[in-house]
Short mmCIF file of C-alpha atoms in Angstrom, two decimals:
data_model
loop_
_atom_site.label_atom_id
_atom_site.label_comp_id
_atom_site.label_asym_id
_atom_site.label_seq_id
_atom_site.Cartn_x
_atom_site.Cartn_y
_atom_site.Cartn_z
CA MET A 327 -72.83 30.13 3.83
CA PRO A 328 -71.86 26.44 3.37
CA PRO A 329 -73.19 24.68 0.27
CA PRO A 330 -76.31 22.53 0.64
CA PRO A 331 -75.64 18.86 1.49
CA THR A 332 -76.82 17.73 -1.96
CA ALA A 333 -74.42 20.12 -3.75
CA ARG A 334 -71.49 18.91 -1.64
CA ALA A 335 -72.41 15.28 -2.30
CA GLU A 336 -72.61 15.91 -6.06
CA ARG A 337 -69.18 17.60 -5.98
CA LEU A 338 -67.66 14.63 -4.15
CA VAL A 339 -69.15 12.21 -6.66
CA ASN A 340 -67.78 14.31 -9.53
CA LEU A 341 -64.34 14.32 -7.90
CA VAL A 342 -64.35 10.53 -7.48
CA LEU A 343 -65.39 10.00 -11.09
CA ALA A 344 -62.68 12.36 -12.34
CA LEU A 345 -59.94 10.72 -10.28
CA LEU A 346 -61.10 7.25 -11.37
CA SER A 347 -61.24 8.14 -15.06
CA THR A 348 -57.49 8.71 -15.45
CA ARG A 349 -54.31 6.98 -14.41
CA GLN A 350 -52.50 10.30 -14.19
CA PHE A 351 -52.25 12.42 -11.07
CA LEU A 352 -54.58 15.42 -11.42
CA SER A 353 -53.24 18.65 -9.99
CA ALA A 354 -55.38 20.91 -7.86
CA GLU A 355 -55.65 23.44 -10.66
CA ARG A 356 -56.70 20.75 -13.11
CA ILE A 357 -59.39 19.63 -10.69
CA ARG A 358 -60.59 23.20 -10.32
CA THR A 359 -61.06 23.65 -14.04
CA THR A 360 -62.48 20.22 -14.93
CA VAL A 361 -64.55 18.98 -11.96
CA ALA A 362 -68.03 20.46 -11.62
CA GLY A 363 -68.68 22.12 -8.28
CA TYR A 364 -65.35 23.79 -7.70
CA GLU A 365 -65.97 26.70 -10.01
CA ASP A 366 -68.16 28.25 -7.30
CA ALA A 367 -65.12 28.97 -5.10
CA ALA A 368 -64.78 32.76 -4.96
CA THR A 369 -61.03 32.84 -4.22
CA ASP A 370 -57.97 30.60 -4.44
CA ASP A 371 -57.97 30.16 -0.67
CA ALA A 372 -61.65 29.17 -0.71
CA PHE A 373 -60.97 26.59 -3.42
CA TYR A 374 -58.02 25.02 -1.60
CA ARG A 375 -59.98 24.84 1.66
CA MET A 376 -62.86 23.19 -0.20
CA LEU A 377 -60.56 20.65 -1.82
CA GLU A 378 -58.82 19.83 1.46
CA ARG A 379 -62.17 19.20 3.14
CA ASP A 380 -63.29 17.00 0.26
CA LYS A 381 -60.08 14.94 0.29
CA ALA A 382 -60.40 14.42 4.03
CA GLU A 383 -64.02 13.34 3.67
CA LEU A 384 -63.19 10.88 0.88
CA ARG A 385 -60.49 9.30 3.01
CA GLU A 386 -62.91 9.03 5.93
CA LEU A 387 -65.31 7.23 3.60
CA GLY A 388 -62.58 4.72 2.74
CA VAL A 389 -61.81 6.00 -0.77
CA PRO A 390 -58.12 5.16 -1.52
CA LEU A 391 -56.96 8.64 -2.51
CA GLU A 392 -53.33 8.73 -3.66
CA THR A 393 -51.00 11.73 -3.80
CA GLY A 394 -48.03 11.82 -6.16
CA LYS A 395 -46.32 13.28 -9.24
CA GLN A 396 -46.37 12.15 -12.83
CA SER A 397 -42.58 12.23 -13.11
CA VAL A 398 -39.50 13.41 -11.30
CA PHE A 399 -39.62 16.59 -13.37
CA ASP A 400 -43.01 17.65 -12.02
CA THR A 401 -43.01 20.24 -9.26
CA VAL A 402 -46.69 20.04 -8.38
CA GLU A 403 -48.34 17.08 -6.71
CA GLY A 404 -51.58 15.62 -7.95
CA TYR A 405 -54.25 13.15 -6.91
CA ARG A 406 -55.79 9.97 -8.23
CA ILE A 407 -57.73 6.91 -7.06
CA ALA A 408 -56.27 3.45 -7.61
CA ARG A 409 -59.04 1.66 -9.46
CA GLY A 410 -57.95 -1.75 -8.22
CA ASP A 411 -58.21 -0.63 -4.60
CA TYR A 412 -61.54 1.13 -5.12
CA GLU A 413 -63.49 -1.46 -7.08
CA LEU A 414 -65.91 -3.62 -5.18
CA ALA A 415 -65.00 -7.14 -4.30
CA ALA A 416 -67.06 -9.97 -5.73
CA ILE A 417 -70.69 -9.69 -4.67
CA ASP A 418 -72.89 -12.74 -4.58
CA LEU A 419 -76.58 -11.88 -4.49
CA ALA A 420 -79.46 -14.17 -5.23
CA PRO A 421 -81.85 -12.99 -7.96
CA ASP A 422 -84.50 -11.99 -5.43
CA GLU A 423 -81.91 -10.03 -3.41
CA ALA A 424 -80.72 -8.15 -6.49
CA THR A 425 -84.33 -7.36 -7.37
CA ALA A 426 -84.89 -6.01 -3.86
CA VAL A 427 -81.99 -3.62 -4.37
CA ALA A 428 -83.52 -2.46 -7.66
CA LEU A 429 -86.86 -1.89 -5.94
CA ALA A 430 -85.13 0.14 -3.25
CA ALA A 431 -83.58 2.31 -5.94
CA ARG A 432 -87.05 3.00 -7.37
CA LEU A 433 -88.65 3.45 -4.00
CA TRP A 434 -87.66 7.06 -3.41
CA ASP A 435 -89.53 9.82 -5.17
CA SER A 436 -87.25 12.54 -3.82
CA PRO A 437 -84.42 14.10 -5.87
CA GLN A 438 -82.29 14.33 -2.73
CA LEU A 439 -82.38 10.56 -2.15
CA ALA A 440 -83.05 9.02 -5.54
CA GLY A 441 -79.50 9.64 -6.76
CA ALA A 442 -77.94 7.67 -3.92
CA ALA A 443 -80.29 4.74 -4.56
CA ARG A 444 -79.45 4.67 -8.27
CA THR A 445 -75.74 4.77 -7.43
CA ALA A 446 -76.08 1.58 -5.41
CA VAL A 447 -77.57 -0.25 -8.41
CA THR A 448 -74.85 1.13 -10.69
CA LYS A 449 -72.13 -0.21 -8.38
CA LEU A 450 -73.79 -3.63 -8.29
CA ARG A 451 -73.89 -3.78 -12.08
CA ALA A 452 -70.29 -2.63 -12.27
CA ALA A 453 -69.37 -5.51 -9.98
CA GLY A 454 -71.06 -7.98 -12.29
CA VAL A 455 -74.33 -8.44 -10.40
CA GLU A 456 -77.27 -8.74 -12.77
CA VAL A 457 -80.24 -6.65 -11.60
CA ASP A 458 -83.30 -7.65 -13.54
CA PRO A 459 -85.33 -4.50 -14.34
CA ALA A 460 -88.24 -6.57 -15.62
CA ALA A 461 -88.66 -8.28 -12.27
CA ALA A 462 -88.64 -4.96 -10.48
CA SER A 463 -91.04 -3.32 -12.93
CA GLU A 464 -93.90 -5.49 -11.77
CA VAL A 465 -93.98 -3.52 -8.52
CA GLN A 466 -94.11 0.28 -8.45
CA PRO A 467 -93.36 1.34 -4.89
CA ARG A 468 -93.06 5.04 -4.17
CA VAL A 469 -92.17 6.99 -1.08
CA ARG A 470 -93.21 10.54 -1.95
CA THR A 471 -91.27 13.27 -0.20
CA THR A 472 -92.65 16.35 -1.88
CA ASP A 473 -92.86 18.35 1.37
CA PRO A 474 -90.24 21.13 1.18
CA ALA A 475 -89.40 20.61 4.86
CA PHE A 476 -88.35 16.95 4.37
CA ALA A 477 -84.84 17.48 3.02
CA PRO A 478 -83.70 20.17 5.51
CA LEU A 479 -85.11 18.18 8.44
CA LEU A 480 -83.33 15.03 7.32
CA ALA A 481 -80.08 16.98 6.85
CA ALA A 482 -80.40 18.58 10.29
CA ALA A 483 -81.03 15.21 11.96
CA ARG A 484 -77.95 13.75 10.30
CA ALA A 485 -75.85 16.79 11.18
CA GLY A 486 -77.05 16.85 14.79
CA ARG A 487 -78.36 20.43 14.61
CA ALA A 488 -81.49 21.87 16.21
CA VAL A 489 -84.12 23.45 13.97
CA THR A 490 -86.90 26.02 14.16
CA PHE A 491 -90.07 26.01 12.03
CA HIS A 492 -93.77 26.90 12.01
CA HIS A 493 -96.07 23.94 12.60
CA ARG A 494 -99.83 23.43 12.75
CA GLY A 495 -100.96 20.91 15.35
CA HIS A 496 -104.24 20.60 13.44
CA PRO A 497 -105.17 21.71 9.90
CA ALA A 498 -107.46 24.40 11.34
CA ALA A 499 -105.05 25.47 14.11
CA PRO A 500 -102.72 28.47 13.74
CA ALA A 501 -99.09 27.76 12.91
CA ARG A 502 -96.78 28.08 15.92
CA VAL A 503 -93.02 28.37 16.11
CA ARG A 504 -91.29 25.24 17.34
CA THR A 505 -87.66 24.73 18.32
CA VAL A 506 -86.77 21.05 18.09
CA GLU A 507 -83.71 18.87 18.56
CA PRO A 508 -84.31 16.36 15.73
CA TRP A 509 -83.64 12.70 16.33
CA GLY A 510 -84.86 11.40 13.00
CA VAL A 511 -87.50 11.35 10.28
CA VAL A 512 -90.01 8.46 10.24
CA SER A 513 -92.67 7.26 7.81
CA TYR A 514 -95.84 5.97 9.46
CA ARG A 515 -99.20 5.15 7.84
CA GLY A 516 -98.19 6.94 4.65
CA ARG A 517 -97.14 10.16 6.37
CA TRP A 518 -93.75 11.57 7.35
CA TYR A 519 -92.99 12.70 10.89
CA LEU A 520 -90.13 14.48 12.61
CA VAL A 521 -89.30 13.01 16.02
CA GLY A 522 -87.25 14.87 18.58
CA HIS A 523 -87.05 16.92 21.75
CA ASP A 524 -89.29 19.98 21.70
CA ARG A 525 -87.42 22.70 23.60
CA ASP A 526 -90.55 24.83 23.97
CA ARG A 527 -92.42 22.05 25.76
CA ASP A 528 -89.35 20.34 27.20
CA ASP A 529 -90.66 16.98 26.08
CA VAL A 530 -90.44 14.44 23.27
CA ARG A 531 -92.76 15.32 20.37
CA CYS A 532 -93.68 14.06 16.91
CA PHE A 533 -94.46 16.58 14.16
CA ARG A 534 -96.27 15.75 10.92
CA ILE A 535 -94.00 17.19 8.25
CA SER A 536 -96.87 18.10 5.90
CA ARG A 537 -98.10 20.57 8.52
CA ILE A 538 -94.84 22.52 8.62
CA GLU A 539 -95.13 25.89 6.90
CA GLY A 540 -92.32 28.03 5.51
CA ASP A 541 -88.61 27.42 5.90
CA VAL A 542 -86.85 25.08 8.30
CA THR A 543 -83.95 26.94 9.91
CA PRO A 544 -81.04 24.98 11.45
CA ILE A 545 -79.53 26.53 14.58
CA GLY A 546 -76.58 25.72 16.80
CA ALA A 547 -73.41 23.79 16.12
CA ARG A 548 -73.15 20.53 14.20
CA GLY A 549 -73.15 17.50 16.45
CA ALA A 550 -74.80 19.36 19.33
CA VAL A 551 -77.91 17.14 19.13
CA GLN A 552 -77.52 13.46 19.97
CA ARG A 553 -80.26 10.88 19.58
CA PRO A 554 -80.66 9.02 22.90
CA ALA A 555 -79.53 5.42 22.82
CA GLY A 556 -82.24 2.78 22.58
CA VAL A 557 -84.97 5.16 21.36
CA ASP A 558 -87.44 3.57 18.94
CA LEU A 559 -88.62 6.41 16.68
CA VAL A 560 -91.34 4.37 15.00
CA ASP A 561 -92.78 3.37 18.39
CA LEU A 562 -92.84 7.02 19.48
CA VAL A 563 -94.73 8.01 16.34
CA ALA A 564 -97.15 5.08 16.67
CA ARG A 565 -98.01 6.06 20.25
CA SER A 566 -98.36 9.70 19.26
CA ALA A 567 -100.61 8.96 16.28
CA GLY A 568 -102.97 6.84 18.36
CA PRO A 569 -105.04 3.87 17.15
CA PRO A 570 -105.51 3.21 13.43
CA PRO A 571 -108.22 5.27 11.77
CA PRO A 572 -111.51 3.57 11.07
CA SER A 573 -111.88 1.88 7.71
CA GLY A 574 -114.81 0.60 5.75
CA THR A 575 -117.70 2.77 4.64
CA ALA A 576 -119.57 5.88 5.69
CA ARG A 577 -123.27 6.72 5.31
CA VAL A 578 -124.23 10.31 4.55
CA ARG A 579 -127.73 11.80 4.25
CA LEU A 580 -128.09 14.42 1.49
CA VAL A 581 -130.72 17.09 0.96
CA PRO A 582 -132.85 16.11 -2.08
CA GLY A 583 -131.45 17.66 -5.25
CA ARG A 584 -128.31 19.01 -3.54
CA ALA A 585 -124.70 17.87 -2.99
CA ALA A 586 -124.35 16.47 -6.51
CA GLY A 587 -120.64 15.77 -6.04
CA LEU A 588 -121.25 13.45 -3.12
CA ARG A 589 -124.08 11.73 -4.97
CA ARG A 590 -121.86 10.98 -7.96
CA ALA A 591 -119.01 9.68 -5.79
CA GLY A 592 -121.20 7.61 -3.49
CA ARG A 593 -123.07 4.35 -3.90
CA PRO A 594 -126.78 3.72 -3.32
CA ASP A 595 -127.65 3.09 0.30
CA PRO A 596 -127.87 -0.67 1.02
CA GLN A 597 -130.92 0.06 3.17
CA GLY A 598 -132.73 1.62 0.20
CA ASP A 599 -132.96 5.26 1.32
CA PRO A 600 -132.77 7.35 -1.91
CA ASP A 601 -131.25 10.35 -0.08
CA VAL A 602 -128.44 8.40 1.62
CA VAL A 603 -125.18 7.50 -0.08
CA GLU A 604 -122.42 5.16 0.96
CA LEU A 605 -118.80 6.39 0.69
CA ASP A 606 -115.49 4.60 1.10
CA LEU A 607 -113.83 5.60 4.35
CA ALA A 608 -110.05 5.64 3.95
CA ARG A 609 -108.92 8.95 5.46
CA VAL A 610 -111.26 10.52 7.97
CA ASP A 611 -109.73 14.01 7.83
CA ALA A 612 -109.87 14.28 4.03
CA LEU A 613 -113.44 12.95 3.78
CA ALA A 614 -114.54 15.21 6.66
CA ARG A 615 -113.21 18.30 4.89
CA TRP A 616 -114.98 17.31 1.68
CA ILE A 617 -118.33 16.69 3.38
CA ALA A 618 -118.02 19.90 5.44
CA GLY A 619 -117.72 21.84 2.19
CA PHE A 620 -121.37 21.00 1.41
CA GLY A 621 -122.54 22.61 4.66
CA PRO A 622 -126.10 21.72 5.74
CA ASP A 623 -126.71 19.74 2.55
CA ALA A 624 -124.82 16.70 3.91
CA VAL A 625 -125.17 15.04 7.32
CA VAL A 626 -123.02 12.08 8.39
CA LEU A 627 -125.03 9.21 9.80
CA GLU A 628 -122.09 6.93 10.55
CA PRO A 629 -119.44 6.32 11.71
CA PRO A 630 -119.33 8.62 14.78
CA GLU A 631 -115.64 9.42 14.20
CA LEU A 632 -116.41 10.94 10.81
CA ARG A 633 -119.40 12.89 12.11
CA GLU A 634 -117.26 14.37 14.89
CA ALA A 635 -114.50 15.28 12.42
CA VAL A 636 -117.01 17.12 10.23
CA VAL A 637 -118.33 19.08 13.24
CA VAL A 638 -114.76 20.05 14.25
CA THR A 639 -114.02 21.22 10.69
CA LEU A 640 -117.20 23.29 10.50
CA LYS A 641 -116.53 24.91 13.89
CA ALA A 642 -112.98 25.75 12.84
CA GLY A 643 -114.25 27.34 9.63
CA LEU A 644 -116.83 29.38 11.56
CA ALA A 645 -114.18 30.57 14.01
CA ASP A 646 -111.94 31.61 11.13
CA VAL A 647 -114.73 33.60 9.46
CA THR A 648 -115.62 35.27 12.77
CA SER A 649 -112.00 36.16 13.38
CA ARG A 650 -111.62 37.73 9.93
CA ALA A 651 -114.85 39.69 10.32
CA GLY A 652 -113.64 41.02 13.65
CA ALA A 653 -110.29 42.02 12.21
CA GLY A 654 -112.00 43.92 9.38
CA ALA A 655 -114.48 45.71 11.64
CA PRO A 656 -113.88 49.46 12.19
#
């Protein structure tokens, strides 16, 4: 089984750092014993194949990898990177541009992507560009990618491989197997979506990543999936997600002496009804699930979208209970 993309990337970074840190040519055996990542090779042949692939990839990335011997008496060739050829040319960034780069480095809250962002800042500083951390600290942007499916989906889209996974079209719906040719991963309204061609439906579909359950399994050869030219992934997600959710406030009537949690979180009704509370309406689905948990003790007065969402949630819960009772019946 090939190593995960993050492990391969870390090994390449370690190899570059090792070859930059010395003016001598490092032999293959020296690399094997000193560079982290190569000790996992089970056999000599596996190690040499791994090293050859890594050297080819570095050259494709434009890294000036040299091959040579320390002296005429050496019988084994080694490798090094000419620092003068590898170092960045002079970079001229305005203070606000350098700060934007620093913010980008702090934007990702994913271990798979945060390292690459930090590397960009390190290279800028090595080239003499001052990145002011104080200016960036005034803003704390975060793109959270805690969903386990995020990294394998992103890797599959980059590798051009189809994937299979279990996905819920709605929180109360059963998870169904999907086979998708991924075109890319998109953030929209604070959520992450996979966009691609759904083989099961033979159509373009958008999948909310947080509703994917279990493992994402890549299938097929690398490069078999190609994103169509001119496709706007964000536009596809926007049209799939529909109009923006309602914002503002919601009014909920509570049974006297019940639903204490909603009473504490809400505000007094502007119209003066002591059994009605006003709640901030940011996410309809989350608020609907919370209100539905109080059953008949809470009734949504407005807006209609929230009332409908609560009814759908309650019906889904009733169907689930009925299904379980039927499964347990003799």
